[in-house]
Tab-separated table of C-alpha atoms in Angstrom:
chain	number	residue	atom	x	y	z
A	1	MET	CA	10.506	12.658	33.631
A	2	ILE	CA	9.109	11.345	30.416
A	3	SER	CA	7.072	8.144	30.526
A	4	PRO	CA	8.531	4.940	28.954
A	5	VAL	CA	5.708	4.922	26.396
A	6	LEU	CA	6.448	8.409	25.162
A	7	LEU	CA	10.226	7.499	25.087
A	8	PHE	CA	9.315	4.543	22.930
A	9	ASP	CA	7.374	6.769	20.509
A	10	LEU	CA	10.250	9.260	20.281
A	11	LEU	CA	12.705	6.411	19.542
A	12	LEU	CA	10.320	4.928	16.938
A	13	GLY	CA	9.864	8.302	15.307
A	14	LEU	CA	13.676	8.927	15.167
A	15	SER	CA	14.277	5.453	13.712
A	16	LEU	CA	11.785	6.171	11.052
A	17	LEU	CA	13.499	9.293	10.089
A	18	TRP	CA	16.888	7.661	10.172
A	19	LEU	CA	15.776	4.809	7.957
A	20	ALA	CA	14.236	7.220	5.470
A	21	TRP	CA	17.554	8.963	5.196
A	22	ARG	CA	19.410	5.606	4.879
A	23	THR	CA	17.032	4.567	2.070
A	24	LEU	CA	17.647	7.650	0.132
A	25	ALA	CA	21.460	7.828	0.774
A	26	ALA	CA	21.988	4.129	0.186
A	27	HIS	CA	24.865	3.316	-2.087
A	28	THR	CA	23.253	0.476	-3.899
A	29	LEU	CA	19.707	-0.043	-5.129
A	30	PHE	CA	19.503	-3.308	-3.199
A	31	GLU	CA	20.407	-1.497	0.076
A	32	ALA	CA	17.757	1.139	-0.721
A	33	CYS	CA	15.029	-1.510	-1.245
A	34	VAL	CA	15.930	-3.398	1.974
A	35	SER	CA	15.941	-0.190	4.089
A	36	PHE	CA	12.618	0.666	2.632
A	37	ILE	CA	11.124	-2.755	3.615
A	38	VAL	CA	12.463	-2.374	7.166
A	39	PHE	CA	10.962	1.273	7.075
A	40	GLY	CA	7.582	-0.196	6.094
A	41	LEU	CA	7.740	-2.635	9.135
A	42	LEU	CA	8.434	0.196	11.646
A	43	MET	CA	5.687	2.282	9.879
A	44	ALA	CA	3.304	-0.778	10.848
A	45	LEU	CA	4.497	-0.533	14.361
A	46	SER	CA	3.817	3.231	14.311
A	47	TRP	CA	0.213	2.583	13.284
A	48	VAL	CA	-0.317	0.370	16.310
A	49	ARG	CA	0.953	3.098	18.517
A	50	LEU	CA	-1.513	5.527	16.943
A	51	ASP	CA	-4.418	3.182	17.672
A	52	ALA	CA	-4.900	2.271	13.923
A	53	PRO	CA	-4.787	-1.497	13.867
A	54	ASP	CA	-6.632	-1.829	10.489
A	55	VAL	CA	-3.871	0.351	8.839
A	56	ALA	CA	-1.107	-1.492	10.701
A	57	LEU	CA	-2.393	-4.923	9.237
A	58	ALA	CA	-2.521	-3.469	5.722
A	59	GLU	CA	0.779	-1.780	6.036
A	60	ALA	CA	2.543	-4.866	7.274
A	61	ALA	CA	1.154	-6.856	4.338
A	62	VAL	CA	1.317	-4.234	1.524
A	63	GLY	CA	3.767	-1.469	2.550
A	64	ALA	CA	6.433	-3.816	3.892
A	65	GLY	CA	5.528	-6.940	2.076
A	66	LEU	CA	4.127	-6.400	-1.462
A	67	THR	CA	5.956	-3.170	-2.287
A	68	GLY	CA	9.206	-4.766	-1.127
A	69	VAL	CA	8.581	-7.880	-3.233
A	70	LEU	CA	7.725	-5.703	-6.317
A	71	LEU	CA	10.726	-3.456	-5.875
A	72	LEU	CA	13.237	-6.428	-5.392
A	73	GLY	CA	11.570	-8.055	-8.545
A	74	ALA	CA	12.331	-4.833	-10.514
A	75	LEU	CA	15.938	-4.538	-9.195
A	76	GLU	CA	17.855	-6.685	-11.756
A	77	ARG	CA	16.463	-4.843	-14.694
A	78	ALA	CA	16.653	-1.418	-12.937
A	79	GLU	CA	20.359	-1.751	-12.134
A	80	ARG	CA	21.064	-2.241	-15.889
A	81	ALA	CA	18.999	0.879	-16.904
A	82	ARG	CA	20.611	3.813	-18.271
A	83	VAL	CA	20.001	6.889	-16.090
A	84	GLU	CA	20.256	10.577	-16.649
A	85	ALA	CA	23.260	12.463	-15.319
A	86	ALA	CA	23.199	13.319	-11.635
A	87	PRO	CA	21.824	16.740	-10.862
A	88	GLY	CA	24.405	19.385	-9.950
A	89	PRO	CA	25.136	20.917	-6.498
A	90	TRP	CA	22.898	23.980	-6.935
A	91	TRP	CA	19.991	21.787	-7.917
A	92	ARG	CA	20.571	19.750	-4.850
A	93	ARG	CA	20.763	22.830	-2.607
A	94	GLY	CA	17.547	24.169	-4.102
A	95	ALA	CA	15.828	20.879	-3.323
A	96	GLY	CA	17.085	20.732	0.075
A	97	LEU	CA	15.986	24.358	0.786
A	98	SER	CA	12.490	23.737	-0.567
A	99	ALA	CA	12.223	20.532	1.456
A	100	LEU	CA	13.157	22.358	4.586
A	101	LEU	CA	10.652	25.153	3.763
A	102	LEU	CA	7.941	22.584	3.285
A	103	PHE	CA	8.731	20.824	6.676
A	104	LEU	CA	8.727	24.199	8.479
A	105	LEU	CA	5.285	25.188	7.057
A	106	LEU	CA	3.801	21.751	7.683
A	107	ALA	CA	5.104	21.656	11.236
A	108	ALA	CA	3.809	25.189	11.966
A	109	ALA	CA	0.453	24.245	10.476
A	110	LEU	CA	0.262	20.996	12.676
A	111	ILE	CA	1.390	22.757	15.963
A	112	THR	CA	-1.119	25.714	15.656
A	113	LEU	CA	-4.004	23.540	14.595
A	114	PRO	CA	-7.021	24.370	16.711
A	115	PRO	CA	-8.617	21.361	18.647
A	116	ARG	CA	-11.453	19.991	16.734
A	117	PRO	CA	-14.960	19.312	18.085
A	118	PRO	CA	-16.251	15.821	18.467
A	119	LEU	CA	-17.313	14.383	15.174
A	120	PRO	CA	-20.858	14.328	13.999
A	121	LEU	CA	-19.927	10.827	12.713
A	122	GLN	CA	-20.150	9.325	16.161
A	123	GLU	CA	-23.821	9.873	16.288
A	124	ALA	CA	-24.281	8.262	12.837
A	125	LEU	CA	-22.289	5.179	13.665
A	126	PRO	CA	-25.104	3.144	15.404
A	127	LEU	CA	-27.118	3.460	12.142
A	128	ALA	CA	-24.268	2.062	9.986
A	129	ALA	CA	-24.297	-1.323	8.287
A	130	ALA	CA	-21.156	-2.411	10.149
A	131	GLU	CA	-20.266	-2.216	13.738
A	132	HIS	CA	-16.517	-1.484	13.234
A	133	PRO	CA	-16.306	2.319	12.540
A	134	VAL	CA	-13.629	1.869	9.819
A	135	THR	CA	-15.548	-0.708	7.994
A	136	ALA	CA	-18.680	1.530	8.261
A	137	VAL	CA	-16.809	4.363	6.743
A	138	LEU	CA	-15.365	2.174	3.983
A	139	LEU	CA	-18.399	0.263	2.912
A	140	ASP	CA	-21.315	2.378	4.068
A	141	PHE	CA	-20.695	6.201	4.456
A	142	ARG	CA	-17.929	6.422	1.762
A	143	ALA	CA	-18.780	3.291	-0.311
A	144	TRP	CA	-18.370	5.289	-3.427
A	145	ASP	CA	-14.696	5.766	-2.673
A	146	THR	CA	-14.219	2.018	-2.197
A	147	LEU	CA	-16.054	1.384	-5.466
A	148	LEU	CA	-13.693	3.639	-7.392
A	149	GLU	CA	-10.723	2.087	-5.600
A	150	SER	CA	-11.575	-1.283	-6.882
A	151	ALA	CA	-11.687	0.378	-10.293
A	152	VAL	CA	-8.325	1.912	-9.758
A	153	LEU	CA	-6.917	-1.590	-8.917
A	154	VAL	CA	-8.372	-3.168	-12.056
A	155	LEU	CA	-7.130	-0.203	-14.139
A	156	ALA	CA	-3.536	-0.769	-12.774
A	157	VAL	CA	-3.666	-4.325	-13.817
A	158	VAL	CA	-4.854	-3.548	-17.302
A	159	ALA	CA	-2.327	-0.916	-17.631
A	160	ALA	CA	0.512	-3.147	-16.508
A	161	TRP	CA	-0.701	-5.957	-18.938
A	162	SER	CA	-0.874	-3.571	-21.781
A	163	LEU	CA	2.614	-2.470	-21.352
A	164	GLU	CA	4.004	-6.034	-21.619
A	165	ARG	CA	5.566	-6.911	-25.000
A	166	SER	CA	3.297	-9.849	-25.740
A	167	VAL	CA	0.861	-12.238	-24.220
A	168	SER	CA	3.187	-14.807	-22.738
A	169	PRO	CA	2.891	-17.234	-19.912
A	170	PRO	CA	4.701	-16.151	-16.693
A	171	ARG	CA	8.300	-17.355	-16.461
A	172	PRO	CA	8.558	-20.650	-14.545
A	173	ALA	CA	9.802	-19.885	-11.054
A	174	PRO	CA	13.476	-20.360	-10.477
A	175	VAL	CA	14.460	-23.640	-8.849
A	176	CYS	CA	13.778	-22.861	-5.221
A	177	SER	CA	14.977	-24.540	-1.990
A	178	GLU	CA	13.103	-27.433	-0.308
A	179	VAL	CA	12.877	-25.177	2.713
A	180	LEU	CA	10.707	-22.551	0.806
A	181	ARG	CA	8.688	-25.335	-0.576
A	182	SER	CA	7.818	-27.007	2.760
A	183	LEU	CA	7.272	-23.560	4.319
A	184	VAL	CA	4.741	-22.646	1.578
A	185	ARG	CA	3.083	-26.128	1.965
A	186	LEU	CA	2.666	-25.510	5.810
A	187	LEU	CA	1.687	-21.778	5.567
A	188	LEU	CA	-0.734	-21.943	2.630
A	189	PRO	CA	-3.812	-23.433	4.465
A	190	PHE	CA	-3.109	-21.097	7.395
A	191	SER	CA	-3.002	-17.971	5.071
A	192	ILE	CA	-6.312	-19.017	3.509
A	193	LEU	CA	-7.731	-19.560	6.858
A	194	SER	CA	-6.584	-16.302	8.417
A	195	ALA	CA	-7.791	-14.346	5.246
A	196	GLY	CA	-11.322	-15.846	5.862
A	197	TYR	CA	-11.130	-14.890	9.538
A	198	LEU	CA	-9.850	-11.390	8.853
A	199	LEU	CA	-12.709	-11.039	6.315
A	200	TRP	CA	-15.426	-12.213	8.818
A	201	ARG	CA	-13.991	-10.180	11.643
A	202	GLY	CA	-14.080	-6.833	9.593
A	203	GLY	CA	-17.772	-6.298	10.526
A	204	HIS	CA	-17.123	-5.814	14.156
A	205	ALA	CA	-13.442	-5.435	14.815
A	206	PRO	CA	-10.107	-4.401	13.009
A	207	GLY	CA	-9.947	-6.391	9.744
A	208	GLY	CA	-11.813	-6.548	6.546
A	209	ALA	CA	-11.475	-6.982	2.810
A	210	PHE	CA	-8.238	-4.985	2.578
A	211	GLN	CA	-6.330	-7.018	5.041
A	212	ALA	CA	-7.805	-10.343	3.876
A	213	GLY	CA	-7.066	-9.560	0.238
A	214	THR	CA	-3.473	-8.812	0.927
A	215	VAL	CA	-2.986	-11.992	3.071
A	216	LEU	CA	-4.525	-14.003	0.270
A	217	ALA	CA	-2.223	-12.153	-2.370
A	218	ALA	CA	0.792	-13.012	-0.203
A	219	ALA	CA	-0.188	-16.618	-0.176
A	220	GLY	CA	-0.630	-16.535	-3.947
A	221	ILE	CA	2.741	-14.946	-4.542
A	222	LEU	CA	4.468	-17.509	-2.365
A	223	LEU	CA	2.837	-20.229	-4.323
A	224	LEU	CA	4.192	-18.669	-7.479
A	225	LEU	CA	7.610	-18.265	-6.018
A	226	SER	CA	7.838	-21.855	-4.883
A	227	ASP	CA	7.300	-24.108	-8.056
A	228	LEU	CA	4.664	-26.202	-6.403
A	229	ARG	CA	2.110	-25.397	-8.902
A	230	ARG	CA	2.327	-24.789	-12.642
A	231	PRO	CA	2.314	-20.970	-13.159
A	232	PHE	CA	-1.119	-19.803	-14.137
A	233	ASP	CA	-2.066	-16.995	-16.411
A	234	LEU	CA	-4.491	-14.511	-14.903
A	235	ARG	CA	-5.412	-13.222	-18.418
A	236	ARG	CA	-6.898	-16.601	-19.574
A	237	GLY	CA	-10.064	-18.510	-18.775
A	238	TYR	CA	-12.326	-17.318	-16.020
A	239	TRP	CA	-9.577	-15.404	-14.169
A	240	PRO	CA	-10.319	-11.988	-15.599
A	241	LEU	CA	-13.927	-12.374	-14.503
A	242	ALA	CA	-12.719	-13.253	-10.916
A	243	LEU	CA	-10.465	-10.303	-10.921
A	244	LEU	CA	-13.301	-7.960	-11.870
A	245	SER	CA	-15.775	-9.781	-9.443
A	246	GLY	CA	-15.340	-7.039	-6.740
A	247	LEU	CA	-15.964	-4.187	-9.092
A	248	LEU	CA	-18.901	-5.986	-10.845
A	249	LEU	CA	-20.580	-6.807	-7.405
A	250	PHE	CA	-20.105	-3.236	-6.345
A	251	ILE	CA	-21.810	-1.904	-9.358
A	252	ALA	CA	-24.624	-4.402	-9.170
A	253	VAL	CA	-25.316	-3.483	-5.581
A	254	ALA	CA	-25.142	0.357	-6.439
A	255	LEU	CA	-27.687	-0.211	-9.183
A	256	GLY	CA	-29.856	-2.468	-7.072
A	257	THR	CA	-29.944	0.063	-4.223
A	258	LEU	CA	-30.683	2.793	-6.817
A	259	GLY	CA	-33.639	0.893	-8.108
A	260	TYR	CA	-34.837	-0.027	-4.555
A	261	GLY	CA	-34.528	3.081	-2.478
A	262	GLY	CA	-33.613	5.790	-5.079
A	263	THR	CA	-29.943	6.306	-3.754
A	264	ALA	CA	-26.951	4.256	-4.905
A	265	LEU	CA	-25.302	2.331	-2.146
A	266	ASP	CA	-27.851	3.379	0.445
A	267	TYR	CA	-28.513	-0.091	1.791
A	268	PRO	CA	-32.169	-1.098	2.673
A	269	PRO	CA	-32.809	-1.423	6.493
A	270	GLY	CA	-31.875	-4.820	7.882
A	271	GLY	CA	-30.039	-5.918	4.731
A	272	GLY	CA	-26.939	-3.674	5.145
A	273	ALA	CA	-24.807	-6.154	7.170
A	274	ALA	CA	-25.307	-8.986	4.568
A	275	LEU	CA	-24.628	-6.531	1.573
A	276	VAL	CA	-21.527	-5.320	3.235
A	277	LEU	CA	-20.199	-8.807	3.716
A	278	LEU	CA	-21.097	-9.661	0.036
A	279	LEU	CA	-19.102	-6.582	-1.193
A	280	GLU	CA	-16.097	-7.391	1.072
A	281	LEU	CA	-16.111	-10.938	-0.220
A	282	GLY	CA	-15.750	-9.623	-3.784
A	283	LEU	CA	-13.410	-6.976	-2.778
A	284	THR	CA	-11.083	-9.577	-1.184
A	285	VAL	CA	-11.017	-11.613	-4.407
A	286	THR	CA	-10.268	-8.500	-6.436
A	287	ILE	CA	-7.555	-7.199	-4.282
A	288	ALA	CA	-5.830	-10.618	-3.963
A	289	LEU	CA	-5.940	-11.261	-7.813
A	290	ALA	CA	-4.968	-7.793	-8.662
A	291	PHE	CA	-1.884	-7.913	-6.517
A	292	ILE	CA	-0.929	-11.529	-7.839
A	293	ALA	CA	-1.515	-10.135	-11.405
A	294	LEU	CA	0.717	-7.052	-10.749
A	295	PHE	CA	3.515	-9.264	-9.262
A	296	SER	CA	3.451	-11.932	-12.045
A	297	SER	CA	3.209	-9.233	-14.661
A	298	GLY	CA	6.701	-8.296	-13.506
A	299	ARG	CA	8.156	-11.658	-14.118
A	300	SER	CA	6.547	-12.555	-17.401
A	301	ARG	CA	8.774	-14.108	-20.008
A	302	GLY	CA	8.019	-11.383	-22.543
A	303	ASP	CA	10.390	-9.213	-20.462
A	304	GLU	CA	13.439	-11.081	-21.405
B	1	MET	CA	3.994	17.050	23.494
B	2	SER	CA	1.410	14.189	22.832
B	3	SER	CA	2.677	11.238	20.816
B	4	ALA	CA	-0.047	11.940	18.194
B	5	LEU	CA	1.480	15.427	17.375
B	6	TRP	CA	5.079	13.900	17.485
B	7	PHE	CA	4.115	11.247	14.894
B	8	SER	CA	2.358	13.984	12.758
B	9	LEU	CA	5.551	15.964	12.961
B	10	VAL	CA	7.639	12.850	12.001
B	11	GLY	CA	5.173	12.495	9.038
B	12	ALA	CA	5.847	16.089	8.029
B	13	ALA	CA	9.596	15.444	8.198
B	14	LEU	CA	9.195	12.285	6.095
B	15	VAL	CA	7.287	14.238	3.455
B	16	ALA	CA	10.173	16.804	3.357
B	17	ILE	CA	13.034	14.246	3.257
B	18	ALA	CA	11.174	12.276	0.500
B	19	LEU	CA	10.512	15.596	-1.488
B	20	TYR	CA	14.262	16.004	-1.461
B	21	GLY	CA	14.817	12.570	-2.613
B	22	VAL	CA	12.340	12.885	-5.491
B	23	PHE	CA	14.213	16.077	-6.702
B	24	ALA	CA	17.862	15.144	-5.954
B	25	GLU	CA	17.863	11.418	-6.902
B	26	HIS	CA	18.472	10.617	-10.616
B	27	HIS	CA	17.781	6.918	-10.674
B	28	PRO	CA	14.001	6.328	-11.590
B	29	LEU	CA	13.772	3.475	-9.035
B	30	ARG	CA	15.039	5.625	-6.197
B	31	ARG	CA	12.676	8.319	-7.145
B	32	LEU	CA	9.833	5.694	-6.916
B	33	ILE	CA	10.978	4.672	-3.595
B	34	ALA	CA	11.166	8.394	-2.321
B	35	LEU	CA	7.529	8.940	-3.714
B	36	ASN	CA	6.370	5.886	-1.731
B	37	MET	CA	8.056	7.361	1.306
B	38	MET	CA	6.202	10.614	0.831
B	39	ALA	CA	2.950	8.749	0.728
B	40	SER	CA	3.866	7.160	4.015
B	41	GLY	CA	4.615	10.651	5.458
B	42	VAL	CA	1.244	11.947	4.332
B	43	PHE	CA	-0.457	8.881	5.929
B	44	LEU	CA	1.459	9.449	9.239
B	45	VAL	CA	0.185	13.049	9.405
B	46	LEU	CA	-3.435	11.986	8.572
B	47	ILE	CA	-3.462	9.250	11.244
B	48	GLY	CA	-1.627	11.702	13.735
B	49	LEU	CA	-4.441	14.078	13.268
B	50	ALA	CA	-7.184	11.347	13.621
B	51	ARG	CA	-5.709	10.616	17.109
B	52	GLN	CA	-5.972	14.295	18.218
B	53	LEU	CA	-9.684	14.180	18.761
B	54	PRO	CA	-11.156	14.713	22.182
B	55	GLY	CA	-12.034	11.377	23.766
B	56	ARG	CA	-10.532	7.918	23.439
B	57	VAL	CA	-11.812	6.903	19.965
B	58	PRO	CA	-9.791	8.063	16.921
B	59	ASP	CA	-11.561	9.353	14.008
B	60	PRO	CA	-12.238	6.465	11.600
B	61	VAL	CA	-12.456	8.568	8.393
B	62	PRO	CA	-8.774	9.174	7.943
B	63	HIS	CA	-8.194	5.489	8.768
B	64	ALA	CA	-10.365	4.557	5.906
B	65	MET	CA	-8.692	7.115	3.579
B	66	VAL	CA	-5.349	5.741	4.554
B	67	LEU	CA	-6.384	2.117	3.930
B	68	THR	CA	-7.606	3.165	0.382
B	69	GLY	CA	-4.456	5.143	-0.009
B	70	ILE	CA	-2.107	2.295	0.789
B	71	VAL	CA	-3.835	0.001	-1.863
B	72	VAL	CA	-3.799	2.780	-4.496
B	73	ALA	CA	-0.137	3.606	-3.739
B	74	VAL	CA	0.917	0.058	-4.311
B	75	SER	CA	-1.116	-0.126	-7.576
B	76	ALA	CA	0.610	3.104	-8.659
B	77	THR	CA	3.885	1.684	-7.743
B	78	ALA	CA	3.397	-1.515	-9.660
B	79	PHE	CA	2.204	0.477	-12.721
B	80	ALA	CA	5.441	2.717	-12.559
B	81	LEU	CA	7.586	-0.370	-12.377
B	82	ALA	CA	5.855	-1.615	-15.526
B	83	LEU	CA	6.585	1.678	-17.215
B	84	LEU	CA	10.235	1.399	-16.021
B	85	ARG	CA	10.520	-2.109	-17.443
B	86	ARG	CA	9.120	-0.907	-20.731
B	87	LEU	CA	11.576	2.062	-20.728
B	88	SER	CA	14.604	-0.152	-20.252
B	89	ARG	CA	13.423	-2.582	-22.867
B	90	VAL	CA	13.233	0.408	-25.358
B	91	GLN	CA	16.636	1.546	-24.375
B	92	GLN	CA	18.083	-1.970	-24.745
B	93	GLU	CA	16.578	-2.172	-28.331
B	94	GLU	CA	18.014	1.153	-29.184
B	95	GLY	CA	21.332	-0.233	-28.182
């Protein structure tokens, strides 16, 4: 007799696989995008089942939300794009065979994996600058990774901007319904409030800069979609500085700790928690603005 | 079978399905979706492995890696979409 929980997991996994197949086999691009968004939502549910609430929060906002918005925004142009000829049947068979081989190899590796000993990390956790293990890893033990990640974000924005035809203000939002406008009016304060809460919470519980940044980005994108506010250009004024703030703060803290203790990003005793909160604040602003910039770069007027 | 192992296997299957998609699809946007799906599969394998530790607490290192991975994946997707827009614009100008 299998337990109801395991049955739920089995069904969830099977629906993921089915949706993956539906996404690839969809007749129209629109169908593929929508299936992929639903796929992202089920992924978020799987993260909860695997005790990864941090990842679940980020996936629900980014994987299902932002990626879906970006894909749907690209749809109109992509449908008109000229595509190369469809691959022949032998190519498809070869691809299927290699995919099957890959799955068998991966499955064999996963099943025969020897059990791992408890992590040495558990002993180091009480010394970390943050109580929550995931935040401790992100902003203390592996802070370098997070520094470089904010650099990747900024780089993606610069690359997207440089591919645009000309510097042009974002296209004004299409006339939207009064329903969306009142919804945005209602949701915006709550989004900002929950972003702040998620940021504050990150020190001791699931949450943090990643989740706060994406919630803030979602609020900004909704604001752009409803024409409540005149579209703003993130390439002008002080916006680029705000976009860079996370990266610049990170570099400043790295240099400061290098001068203070001799090791970059090795926080001084007692000051770790405050520095981590400062870094997370900058990271939140960078993540939110980078996502808004990537979204609005897709709808700029230079594209027409 | 534990549910952690089950989700890892689902992740492995997702990677394989998406690999087929990347090879067999011919529309660039569909390939991009398949690539994103492959990333999800890899994340699922990682988090499944994190859950297979002895004791109640999952390993936080893969969680942090996946969080970083999600953000990097969406940046890469947005960049690829910008490249696609540029490509279709060039095609349009060529006529």
